[in-house]
Amino acid sequence: MKNALFFFLLIALPLRSGAQLDAGRPGIGLTLSGGGAKGLAHIGILKAIDSAGLKIDYITGTSMGSIVGGLYALGYSADSIEKMARALDWDELLTNQISLRALIMEEKGEYGKYAIELPLLSDGFRLPTGVLESQEMWLKLQEFFAPAYNIRDFDKMPIPFRCIGTEVGTGNALVLRNGNLVTAIRASMAIPTVFTAVEVDGCALVDGGIVRNFPVSDVRDMGAGFVIGSSVSSGLLPQEKLTDAAQILMQVIFLEDGLQHSEQAELCDIYIENDLEDYTAGSFNRSDEIIDLGLAEGRRWYPVFQRLADSLDARYGKPFSLGRKMPRVDSVFISSYEIRGLRRTKESYFTKMMGFETGRYYNVARLASRVRNVFGTRYYQRVLYTLEPQDDGSARIIFDVVENAPTQAKLGLHYNTFSSISLITNLTTRNLFMPASRSLVSLALSENFRARGEHLQQFGARNQLALIGSLQFETFGFTTFRKFTVEGLKRQNFFKSEVRVQLSANRRFAIGTGWRYEWIKYKPSITAPLDVRGNFTLHNAIGYLSYNTLDDAVLPRKGLKMDMETGYVFGQSPRLLYYSAGEPILNPDSLGYRFDAYPRATLDIQWYAPLSEKVVFLLHHQTGLNFDYRQGVLNAFAVGGLVSQFRNQITFAGLQEATIYTPSVAALQLGVRYNVAGSLYLVASTNSLIHNFVSRQEGLPTGDFLTGHALSLNYSTPVGPIEVSAMYSDQSKKVGTYVNLGLKF
């Protein structure tokens, strides 16, 4: 069959020739279809073409086909494209998140906490044109296509290139043949409702696959006399394969293209239909499998490409070159700049936070780092750049900026075995009172109500001084234990006000000092043998140090996070009644409690290190120390739980929240996180602690040394992780369960 096909091609080739290249040699066109993750299979076809030594003269592509085809047209070999695709972190590229390391210290605690963020514009809260702006995708495309920075006519690329977008206003296909290559390719892949639309020359564009996913006619129009077409999408799915709402939606969106797919396929001289029935456009978690299938398909077609190349060489002579010599750009001297799109932030703030100066050489990695710096302030939704070559060999850089709306409403959902289910709402506004400020209010709406307000005022830029004021209120109902057995139930109301002055020398390190006022109220619901009712207040003068190099807020793979605080508790004012077996203690002085001033210190260290591509080692150390302390449980550290949620908590796998109250504790947890597949993780951890070793409290009903273990299954979702855990304590001899959904308040 292949021999018959090849014979036909040899006869047809001169007749179909529409381009005269290299002394009459017909122009060979290549078209790569869109298809999301499935488009990675095109790499195998390119490798077969490279192996055969077949010269490609024109390339068209849509969506993922535009990325792969654009890289090939720019001069990358198929081997290089394969290595790049396999090394990509698709989870990072296909989100709106950036590495936590790029954020300023003041923003790290709030980043990535909410499933939905809606900007408040003049006409109300507005949904974005797509779910993903994908700043990291922009930066990665700019890195890959950096050699094309001075190419504005795509016919000037080593291989002339076209990609297809769809005009939002008219629904017509737009053939992108000039301008900024990265912008054109990003527009070509902007799947509606998934990626935000891209503006090109005042026109909003989305995925070209809506109207022409397989642009064979366009490569013919470029002059190709012979066309090779690689498709990863064979048109419309039959009804029996439309098994979920997402597939039906995609079928409707790409309906017009599906109807014309066969017409485009008939324009090919060699039509390759990659069999990827078991994959979808979103199967990026199986990218290596798709690439491998593409390589296998390429090997099947290699003999055809080889015979075609040999026949052309025999008839027309070997081509002068394969036409794929990539422009070389190591770094560019930036002589001037322009910033477009600033409305609410100043140019000086933008450049200082970016750490950008003219009169210096920059490469793509350095520019990407600078863009992440300014994006990490959270004032900007998108920061793009283009380079314009100047006559003297330097470049002018143009930053295209889309600022975040000054006010955003955010929503999240959280469920925890301890705190129950809550809807978390947040309203954040910037520059409300002064420039370079952020004000927010967060509420957790549930039976355990929580509220928090904060105002952050920045002074300066790179060595940043900040004034932070906050208010917080929460109410929790929880059980009390004695010898690991439930003995009572009480509700704790807590209010805190705090003022801090903080200096952030860089994006990893901050030091500060401040004052904290606390009000705590206890109300027993089920009385324990020894109980307390009433409220008390205290003041705490604090100094602290924070260090954070984690790469992700939810599932970090590497980095260190450390929070250290020292304090001096003073001005305590107790208004408390003590009970024994339900009866008031008439002489509370007999308990030996004192409310004198005392020093305290806390330390929390988290460290993550990758052991392999799928395995991450984790370490978590916590210390809490009250010196010269004689207050029973009132300001003691509460040990237990897997997620830190309330005042003075020390998490410990194996025990429920507040199983033990102690004046001093040091705990160490070691664990391993294994990526089972895709977004599914298995976490095994073991921990131990020693407690009651400073300002010892006599009569604690547990030993000073405790150990526990936990095994957790974690699944990452758009609303946050779902984690189901089983845990065991060697001292209690009890197995417990723990469920957590979403990110804590």
XYZ file of C-alpha atoms in Angstrom:
745
model
C 0.000 0.000 0.000
C 2.794 2.416 0.912
C 4.667 1.577 -2.336
C 1.536 2.315 -4.383
C 1.041 5.606 -2.551
C 4.646 6.582 -3.054
C 4.431 5.781 -6.813
C 1.371 8.010 -7.094
C 3.173 10.823 -5.303
C 6.101 10.675 -7.693
C 3.765 10.992 -10.670
C 1.628 13.698 -9.136
C 4.443 15.782 -7.722
C 5.437 17.758 -10.824
C 1.776 18.319 -11.773
C 0.821 19.707 -8.362
C 3.845 21.955 -8.106
C 2.843 25.509 -7.294
C 6.214 26.929 -6.215
C 9.540 27.154 -7.957
C 12.312 26.870 -5.382
C 15.900 25.741 -5.832
C 15.808 25.607 -9.643
C 12.278 24.324 -10.102
C 12.090 22.235 -6.963
C 8.433 22.252 -5.777
C 7.702 23.894 -2.443
C 6.802 21.433 0.309
C 4.205 22.667 2.776
C 3.541 21.309 6.262
C 0.299 21.848 8.192
C -0.118 20.937 11.860
C -3.588 20.891 13.360
C -4.681 22.137 16.751
C -5.710 19.756 19.476
C -4.346 20.915 22.816
C -2.174 18.301 24.466
C -2.719 15.932 21.542
C -0.780 18.373 19.345
C 2.437 17.192 21.015
C 2.190 14.129 18.743
C 3.268 16.383 15.833
C 6.802 16.247 17.230
C 7.133 12.633 16.084
C 6.213 13.608 12.522
C 8.824 16.374 12.577
C 11.484 13.932 13.798
C 10.682 11.601 10.897
C 10.933 14.531 8.453
C 14.298 15.534 9.955
C 15.587 11.961 9.811
C 14.610 11.735 6.154
C 16.381 15.005 5.315
C 13.189 16.338 3.732
C 13.201 20.127 3.204
C 10.051 21.950 4.357
C 9.401 25.282 2.644
C 6.153 26.517 4.258
C 4.415 25.846 7.564
C 0.938 26.610 8.885
C -0.498 25.639 12.230
C -3.302 26.310 14.661
C -3.268 26.270 18.468
C -0.741 23.645 19.634
C 0.111 23.124 15.965
C 1.118 26.790 15.826
C 3.495 26.355 18.775
C 5.179 23.223 17.436
C 5.135 24.513 13.856
C 6.375 27.950 14.880
C 9.338 26.482 16.742
C 10.227 24.326 13.737
C 9.846 27.291 11.360
C 12.165 29.355 13.574
C 14.912 26.773 13.230
C 14.577 24.430 16.201
C 15.236 20.802 15.344
C 12.597 18.213 16.155
C 14.971 16.739 18.762
C 15.200 20.122 20.494
C 11.432 20.583 20.453
C 10.964 17.132 21.993
C 13.399 17.919 24.832
C 11.678 21.242 25.493
C 8.209 19.653 25.585
C 9.257 16.876 27.943
C 10.917 19.332 30.332
C 7.911 21.664 30.641
C 5.951 21.913 33.872
C 2.480 21.871 32.336
C 0.775 22.336 35.716
C 2.584 25.658 36.123
C 2.058 26.813 32.536
C -1.678 26.084 32.507
C -2.602 28.060 35.611
C -2.731 31.714 36.552
C -0.133 31.057 39.236
C 3.517 31.966 39.249
C 6.213 30.608 41.499
C 5.743 31.715 45.094
C 9.377 32.839 45.012
C 8.501 35.733 42.707
C 6.093 37.305 45.196
C 7.049 40.018 47.622
C 7.007 38.784 51.223
C 3.855 40.735 52.077
C 1.847 38.904 49.385
C 2.935 35.286 49.922
C 0.383 34.539 52.635
C -2.618 35.508 50.483
C -1.511 34.055 47.144
C -3.449 31.175 45.625
C -5.913 30.848 48.521
C -9.104 31.376 46.548
C -10.763 29.365 43.790
C -12.515 32.375 42.207
C -11.297 35.956 41.830
C -13.636 38.528 40.251
C -12.513 42.087 39.416
C -14.792 45.006 40.310
C -15.062 47.331 37.312
C -17.219 50.393 36.730
C -20.191 48.240 35.712
C -19.828 45.716 38.542
C -18.012 42.441 39.061
C -17.056 40.895 35.741
C -16.137 37.391 34.671
C -12.914 37.208 32.602
C -13.033 36.255 28.906
C -11.357 33.002 29.902
C -10.243 31.170 32.991
C -6.519 31.399 32.277
C -4.461 34.501 31.571
C -1.448 32.215 32.027
C 1.394 34.666 32.611
C 3.886 31.788 32.802
C 2.767 30.551 29.368
C 3.484 34.007 27.947
C 6.954 34.019 29.527
C 7.758 30.520 28.295
C 6.690 31.393 24.751
C 8.821 34.539 24.907
C 11.766 32.417 26.008
C 11.317 29.857 23.218
C 10.744 32.439 20.489
C 13.383 34.933 21.668
C 15.446 34.421 18.449
C 12.524 35.953 16.527
C 12.491 39.194 18.530
C 13.442 41.287 15.490
C 11.213 39.421 12.997
C 7.921 41.136 12.220
C 7.229 39.531 8.850
C 6.731 35.786 9.306
C 7.919 35.244 5.709
C 11.365 36.307 7.005
C 11.560 33.340 9.347
C 13.890 30.507 8.302
C 10.737 28.776 7.062
C 7.817 31.075 6.134
C 5.043 30.595 8.693
C 1.363 31.330 9.300
C -0.963 30.655 12.211
C -4.706 31.121 12.526
C -6.823 33.085 14.996
C -10.555 33.736 15.193
C -11.966 37.267 15.413
C -14.326 37.452 18.388
C -16.429 40.217 16.831
C -17.063 38.565 13.457
C -16.315 34.887 13.963
C -14.035 34.975 10.909
C -10.654 33.323 10.607
C -7.674 35.681 10.655
C -4.430 34.513 9.093
C -1.588 35.879 11.245
C 1.402 36.578 9.045
C 3.181 39.493 10.708
C 3.605 41.355 13.978
C 4.827 39.884 17.239
C 5.235 36.131 16.853
C 4.540 35.299 20.510
C 1.318 37.302 20.516
C 0.184 35.620 17.304
C 0.797 32.127 18.652
C -0.807 32.891 22.026
C -3.899 34.182 20.166
C -4.015 31.060 18.016
C -4.217 28.849 21.126
C -6.740 30.937 23.139
C -9.474 28.314 23.546
C -12.685 30.189 24.486
C -13.686 29.924 28.177
C -10.260 28.378 28.906
C -7.734 31.072 27.913
C -8.364 34.800 27.847
C -8.726 36.460 24.460
C -5.690 38.239 22.976
C -5.799 41.668 21.386
C -3.978 42.066 18.057
C -4.190 45.446 16.306
C -7.314 46.353 18.268
C -9.056 43.080 17.482
C -9.820 40.443 20.142
C -8.736 37.000 18.961
C -9.369 33.483 20.251
C -8.384 29.997 19.127
C -8.205 29.628 15.352
C -9.413 26.068 15.731
C -12.968 27.363 16.057
C -13.114 28.015 12.320
C -9.943 26.464 10.841
C -8.203 23.956 13.033
C -6.392 22.328 10.108
C -5.251 25.217 7.845
C -4.154 23.295 4.740
C -5.680 25.821 2.335
C -3.474 28.512 3.854
C -0.243 26.635 3.203
C -1.436 26.160 -0.385
C -2.000 29.930 -0.605
C 1.587 30.477 0.568
C 2.804 28.637 -2.515
C 3.151 25.026 -1.444
C 2.877 22.636 -4.387
C 2.929 19.549 -2.199
C 1.437 19.351 1.292
C 2.021 17.087 4.273
C -0.739 17.422 6.865
C -0.580 16.056 10.393
C -3.900 16.025 12.236
C -4.611 15.116 15.857
C -8.291 15.996 15.563
C -10.371 14.151 13.002
C -13.373 16.476 13.138
C -16.624 15.970 15.022
C -17.011 13.147 17.520
C -19.905 10.734 17.015
C -22.779 11.055 19.473
C -21.877 7.906 21.401
C -18.483 9.382 22.307
C -19.918 12.603 23.745
C -19.977 11.318 27.308
C -19.676 14.491 29.403
C -20.546 18.197 29.413
C -16.981 19.311 28.624
C -16.877 17.215 25.445
C -20.266 18.530 24.335
C -19.126 22.136 24.961
C -15.943 21.616 22.933
C -17.977 19.985 20.142
C -20.248 23.042 19.965
C -17.344 25.538 20.102
C -15.435 23.802 17.295
C -18.525 22.796 15.274
C -17.732 24.863 12.173
C -14.191 23.543 11.925
C -15.365 19.979 12.437
C -17.663 20.274 9.444
C -14.839 21.467 7.140
C -12.090 19.190 8.467
C -12.519 16.618 5.688
C -12.355 19.369 3.030
C -9.002 20.533 4.372
C -7.730 16.952 4.628
C -8.490 16.386 0.916
C -6.073 19.223 0.066
C -3.176 17.181 1.510
C -0.920 15.026 -0.622
C 0.134 13.137 2.493
C -2.511 13.098 5.219
C -1.501 11.745 8.631
C -4.246 11.096 11.153
C -2.702 10.409 14.543
C -4.660 7.857 16.549
C -5.167 9.535 19.917
C -8.659 8.352 20.740
C -7.795 7.714 24.410
C -6.609 11.304 24.963
C -8.231 14.725 25.122
C -7.057 18.255 24.485
C -6.463 18.578 28.227
C -4.338 15.440 28.691
C -1.167 17.378 29.512
C -0.588 15.098 32.505
C 0.021 12.356 29.914
C 2.215 14.465 27.646
C 5.083 11.956 27.543
C 2.689 9.214 26.372
C 1.352 11.442 23.592
C 4.872 12.343 22.437
C 5.798 8.645 22.396
C 2.750 7.820 20.260
C 3.731 10.620 17.887
C 7.239 9.189 17.628
C 5.809 5.768 16.775
C 3.576 7.331 14.099
C 6.589 9.190 12.712
C 8.532 5.948 12.413
C 5.679 4.462 10.342
C 5.798 7.414 7.947
C 9.590 7.721 7.813
C 9.998 5.407 4.746
C 7.525 7.549 2.787
C 9.359 10.762 3.714
C 12.707 9.180 2.868
C 11.566 8.049 -0.589
C 10.027 11.450 -1.234
C 13.259 13.225 -0.268
C 15.366 10.819 -2.372
C 13.070 11.290 -5.370
C 13.185 15.065 -5.122
C 16.973 15.037 -4.743
C 17.333 12.752 -7.756
C 15.043 14.922 -9.912
C 16.109 18.419 -8.787
C 19.363 17.916 -6.965
C 19.921 18.304 -3.257
C 18.495 21.537 -1.796
C 20.951 24.318 -1.060
C 19.988 24.023 2.609
C 17.164 22.684 4.754
C 16.225 26.303 5.439
C 16.244 26.018 9.241
C 19.177 28.034 10.481
C 17.881 29.657 13.659
C 18.803 33.302 14.343
C 21.177 33.451 17.286
C 20.393 35.862 20.108
C 22.225 35.448 23.435
C 21.487 38.819 24.993
C 20.308 42.228 23.859
C 21.489 45.666 24.912
C 18.407 47.613 26.064
C 18.842 51.293 25.271
C 15.332 52.597 26.060
C 11.929 51.488 27.218
C 8.235 52.286 27.087
C 5.453 51.124 29.410
C 1.934 50.919 28.017
C -1.189 50.400 30.073
C -0.313 51.995 33.426
C -3.336 53.713 34.920
C -3.223 53.356 38.686
C 0.435 52.625 39.387
C 3.402 54.855 38.684
C 6.155 54.150 36.182
C 8.770 54.559 38.924
C 7.059 51.913 41.069
C 6.891 49.523 38.098
C 10.582 49.804 37.180
C 11.838 49.698 40.789
C 9.782 46.638 41.692
C 10.944 45.015 38.466
C 14.579 45.874 39.175
C 14.936 47.062 35.590
C 17.397 49.606 34.219
C 18.313 50.652 30.697
C 21.876 50.651 29.409
C 22.383 46.972 30.238
C 22.446 43.615 28.466
C 19.511 41.284 29.109
C 18.849 37.722 28.022
C 15.439 36.042 28.068
C 16.007 34.385 31.448
C 16.926 37.710 33.052
C 13.969 39.483 31.462
C 11.597 36.732 32.604
C 12.956 37.070 36.132
C 12.362 40.828 36.054
C 8.811 40.374 34.770
C 8.055 37.871 37.542
C 9.358 40.418 40.049
C 6.824 43.050 39.072
C 4.054 40.503 38.518
C 4.725 39.299 42.050
C 3.483 42.595 43.497
C -0.087 41.450 42.564
C -0.802 44.867 41.028
C -0.739 43.431 37.517
C -2.832 40.873 35.692
C -0.453 40.564 32.771
C 3.000 41.906 31.933
C 4.286 41.294 28.409
C 7.267 42.687 26.600
C 8.436 43.063 23.035
C 11.826 44.127 21.744
C 12.185 46.599 18.875
C 15.574 46.578 17.132
C 17.273 49.968 16.813
C 19.610 51.172 14.097
C 22.620 51.104 16.434
C 22.158 47.381 17.185
C 20.475 47.908 20.552
C 16.811 47.295 21.325
C 13.940 49.292 22.737
C 11.782 47.251 25.101
C 8.052 47.866 25.243
C 6.108 46.579 28.226
C 2.402 45.973 27.632
C 0.729 45.957 31.027
C -2.769 45.035 32.123
C -3.326 46.150 35.693
C -5.473 44.206 38.082
C -8.703 45.939 39.003
C -8.126 47.851 42.259
C -10.866 45.845 43.962
C -11.413 42.111 43.701
C -13.902 39.756 45.287
C -12.613 36.267 46.025
C -14.349 33.055 47.006
C -13.132 29.760 48.361
C -14.558 26.660 50.005
C -13.017 24.935 52.993
C -13.972 21.845 54.922
C -12.055 20.415 57.824
C -12.833 17.677 60.325
C -12.199 20.177 63.107
C -13.628 23.444 61.768
C -16.501 22.009 59.654
C -17.512 23.467 56.283
C -17.149 27.181 55.556
C -17.531 29.540 52.640
C -14.542 31.855 52.604
C -15.123 35.296 51.105
C -12.598 38.047 50.603
C -12.684 41.625 49.361
C -9.290 43.106 48.534
C -8.718 46.657 47.372
C -5.500 48.470 46.568
C -4.516 52.120 46.963
C -7.686 52.837 48.930
C -6.102 55.436 51.221
C -2.614 55.902 49.806
C -0.584 54.590 46.854
C 1.222 51.258 47.343
C -1.317 49.953 49.841
C -3.570 46.926 50.150
C -6.672 46.584 52.318
C -8.644 43.380 52.724
C -11.517 41.837 54.634
C -11.967 38.053 54.839
C -14.887 36.101 56.305
C -15.311 32.393 56.966
C -19.060 31.803 57.019
C -19.817 28.738 59.093
C -20.788 27.645 62.585
C -17.186 28.457 63.537
C -17.283 32.029 62.283
C -14.049 33.876 61.553
C -13.301 37.394 60.336
C -10.091 39.212 59.519
C -9.217 42.689 58.294
C -5.788 43.956 57.299
C -4.248 47.096 55.896
C -0.765 47.025 54.371
C 1.067 50.240 53.536
C 4.332 49.994 51.635
C 7.097 52.593 51.693
C 9.940 52.443 49.210
C 10.378 49.696 46.669
C 13.165 47.145 46.523
C 14.266 47.420 50.184
C 10.697 47.616 51.257
C 9.402 49.049 54.504
C 5.796 48.227 55.351
C 3.336 49.186 58.067
C 0.752 46.447 58.706
C -2.330 46.723 60.870
C -4.827 43.891 61.368
C -7.929 42.829 63.307
C -9.148 39.251 63.705
C -12.065 37.541 65.390
C -12.905 33.842 65.539
C -15.097 31.486 67.497
C -14.420 27.765 67.783
C -16.148 24.925 69.537
C -13.847 22.026 70.361
C -13.438 19.080 72.661
C -11.022 18.844 75.570
C -9.100 15.683 76.433
C -7.570 13.960 79.426
C -5.290 10.988 78.849
C -6.322 11.021 75.160
C -9.997 10.635 76.086
C -12.650 13.304 75.536
C -13.665 14.870 78.844
C -15.405 18.135 77.921
C -16.615 20.525 75.261
C -16.102 24.278 75.216
C -16.265 27.283 72.953
C -13.416 29.740 72.634
C -13.944 33.281 71.339
C -10.807 35.094 70.310
C -10.090 38.667 69.216
C -6.713 40.029 68.169
C -5.475 43.425 67.043
C -1.943 43.896 65.801
C 0.355 46.599 64.452
C 3.677 45.682 62.832
C 6.545 47.475 61.124
C 8.287 45.177 58.639
C 11.392 45.468 56.482
C 11.717 43.140 53.485
C 15.268 43.207 52.214
C 14.277 40.937 49.308
C 11.562 38.475 48.271
C 12.827 35.796 50.644
C 13.480 37.538 53.919
C 11.649 39.933 56.255
C 12.136 41.152 59.808
C 9.777 43.169 61.922
C 8.573 44.306 65.281
C 5.157 45.113 66.644
C 2.491 45.025 69.318
C -0.369 42.568 69.704
C -3.492 42.792 71.869
C -5.513 39.620 72.557
C -8.887 38.963 74.168
C -9.922 35.369 74.891
C -13.224 34.120 76.256
C -13.960 30.555 77.418
C -17.428 29.084 77.800
C -17.807 25.374 78.635
C -20.595 23.540 76.799
C -19.903 20.234 78.530
C -18.113 20.717 81.836
C -14.805 18.956 82.460
C -13.606 17.931 85.942
C -11.461 21.090 86.042
C -12.766 23.932 83.952
C -12.610 27.692 83.466
C -15.197 30.262 82.417
C -14.788 33.954 81.614
C -12.335 36.082 79.661
C -8.944 37.700 79.953
C -6.804 40.112 77.947
C -3.097 40.490 77.342
C -0.536 42.581 75.487
C 2.435 41.126 73.616
C 5.469 43.054 72.350
C 6.877 41.011 69.462
C 9.878 40.769 67.190
C 9.915 38.345 64.269
C 11.851 37.006 61.315
C 10.394 35.323 58.223
C 12.182 33.495 55.441
C 10.415 31.862 52.483
C 11.879 30.242 49.357
C 9.057 27.766 48.695
C 8.159 27.405 45.031
C 4.446 26.783 45.611
C 1.934 27.655 48.313
C -0.054 24.395 48.150
C 2.269 21.587 47.019
C 5.850 22.881 47.211
C 8.589 20.716 45.733
C 11.540 22.629 47.090
C 12.443 25.476 49.364
C 12.514 26.540 53.005
C 9.923 28.461 55.003
C 10.804 29.721 58.471
C 8.807 31.887 60.880
C 10.433 32.842 64.173
C 8.886 35.096 66.805
C 9.910 36.283 70.234
C 7.507 38.098 72.508
C 7.041 39.603 75.934
C 3.551 39.084 77.373
C 2.439 41.768 79.820
C -0.593 43.691 81.063
C -2.733 40.583 81.572
C -6.191 41.191 82.988
C -8.014 37.971 83.963
C -11.751 37.903 84.682
C -12.097 34.174 85.202
C -14.002 31.684 87.321
C -12.623 28.188 87.945
C -14.735 25.078 88.481
C -14.031 21.640 89.904
C -16.586 18.954 89.084
C -18.999 21.727 88.112
C -18.642 23.626 91.409
C -16.906 27.040 91.679
C -13.476 27.057 93.293
C -13.817 29.679 96.011
C -10.079 30.113 96.494
C -8.532 30.138 92.967
C -5.149 31.139 94.450
C -4.911 27.519 95.617
C -4.386 26.506 91.948
C -1.061 28.364 91.888
C -1.845 30.316 88.699
C -0.034 33.648 88.202
C -0.507 36.310 85.555
C 2.857 37.985 85.782
C 4.646 39.178 82.644
C 6.698 36.491 80.887
C 8.756 36.009 77.686
C 7.824 33.506 74.969
C 9.237 32.246 71.665
C 7.934 30.249 68.699
C 9.649 28.707 65.700
C 8.111 27.033 62.636
C 10.321 25.548 59.905
C 9.170 23.740 56.755
C 11.667 22.299 54.290
C 11.003 20.500 51.009
C 13.518 18.757 48.758
C 12.844 16.708 45.581
C 14.288 13.200 45.704
C 13.154 12.380 42.170
C 10.639 13.623 39.629
C 7.784 12.069 41.619
C 9.090 12.000 45.199
C 9.516 14.961 47.565
C 11.004 14.801 51.057
C 9.459 17.089 53.667
C 10.510 18.208 57.142
C 8.441 20.248 59.575
C 9.755 21.502 62.912
C 7.736 23.465 65.487
C 8.806 24.903 68.823
C 6.720 26.812 71.365
C 8.227 28.048 74.620
C 6.665 29.962 77.525
C 9.288 31.006 80.090
C 8.483 31.451 83.801
C 4.887 30.538 83.015
C 2.199 29.647 85.594
C -1.200 29.992 83.912
C -2.428 26.459 83.299
C -3.944 26.071 79.831
C -4.842 29.711 79.169
C -1.753 30.659 77.144
C -0.351 27.166 76.712
C 0.332 25.526 73.352
C -2.440 23.263 72.022
C -1.036 20.084 70.419
C -2.849 18.134 67.697
C -4.392 18.258 64.220
C -2.895 18.144 60.734
C -3.703 21.746 59.714
C -2.839 24.838 61.759
C -6.078 26.749 62.348
C -6.208 28.504 65.703
C -4.269 30.347 68.374
C -1.135 28.699 69.829
C -1.671 25.454 67.869
C 1.138 22.945 67.313
C 0.116 20.428 64.643
C 0.834 16.761 65.334
C -0.067 13.709 63.244
C -1.812 11.136 65.402
C -3.709 13.454 67.768
C -6.873 15.500 67.377
C -6.730 19.270 67.895
C -6.020 20.410 71.470
C -5.480 16.888 72.781
C -2.684 18.261 74.985
C -2.044 21.716 76.475
C 1.558 22.325 77.461
C 3.743 25.329 78.386
C 6.584 24.165 76.125
C 6.903 21.850 73.158
C 9.316 20.903 70.362
C 7.986 18.716 67.516
C 9.636 17.224 64.428
C 7.830 15.669 61.470
C 9.469 13.795 58.584
C 7.568 12.707 55.510
C 7.598 11.698 51.868
C 5.132 12.858 49.198
C 4.736 10.624 46.139
C 3.013 11.730 42.933
C 0.942 8.651 42.090
C -0.406 10.057 38.813
C -1.475 13.458 37.539
C -2.904 15.427 40.470
C -3.003 12.478 42.887
C -0.442 12.319 45.712
C 0.295 9.956 48.576
C 1.914 11.397 51.707
C 3.429 9.282 54.483
C 4.716 11.049 57.580
C 5.926 10.317 61.085
C 6.460 12.789 63.920
C 7.621 12.996 67.499
C 7.640 15.664 70.172
C 8.932 16.424 73.618
C 6.955 18.792 75.805
C 6.697 20.285 79.287
C 10.450 20.836 79.537
C 10.492 24.613 80.195
C 8.430 26.097 83.065
C 7.191 22.596 83.809
C 3.572 22.155 84.702
C 3.070 19.440 87.258
C 0.385 16.845 86.892
C 0.048 16.721 83.092
C -1.720 13.426 82.337
C 0.552 12.400 79.429
C 4.198 11.509 79.103
C 6.752 14.061 77.992
C 7.615 12.194 74.750
C 5.004 11.391 72.079
C 5.082 9.851 68.609
C 2.508 9.600 65.840
C 2.071 8.790 62.168
C -0.198 9.662 59.249
C -0.943 8.379 55.747
C -2.747 10.825 53.467
C -4.211 10.704 49.974
C -4.191 14.147 48.362
C -5.949 15.156 45.148
C -5.373 18.643 43.764
C -8.485 20.356 42.364
C -9.322 23.897 41.131
C -10.931 24.661 44.526
C -7.904 23.421 46.457
C -6.592 20.060 47.617
C -8.815 17.261 48.853
C -6.942 15.345 51.545
C -8.124 12.228 53.356
C -5.853 10.958 56.128
C -5.565 8.102 58.558
C -3.407 8.733 61.640
C -2.209 6.810 64.659
C -0.627 7.710 68.007
C 1.721 5.230 69.691
C 0.683 6.536 73.105
C -3.101 6.713 72.690
C -3.176 3.452 70.672
C -5.999 4.998 68.638
C -6.503 5.296 64.887
C -8.122 8.524 63.756
C -9.310 9.966 60.438
C -8.913 13.469 59.113
C -10.481 15.164 56.077
C -9.497 18.525 54.623
C -10.871 20.241 51.520
C -9.498 23.502 50.160
C -7.177 25.990 51.791
C -7.552 27.207 55.342
C -8.792 30.661 56.314
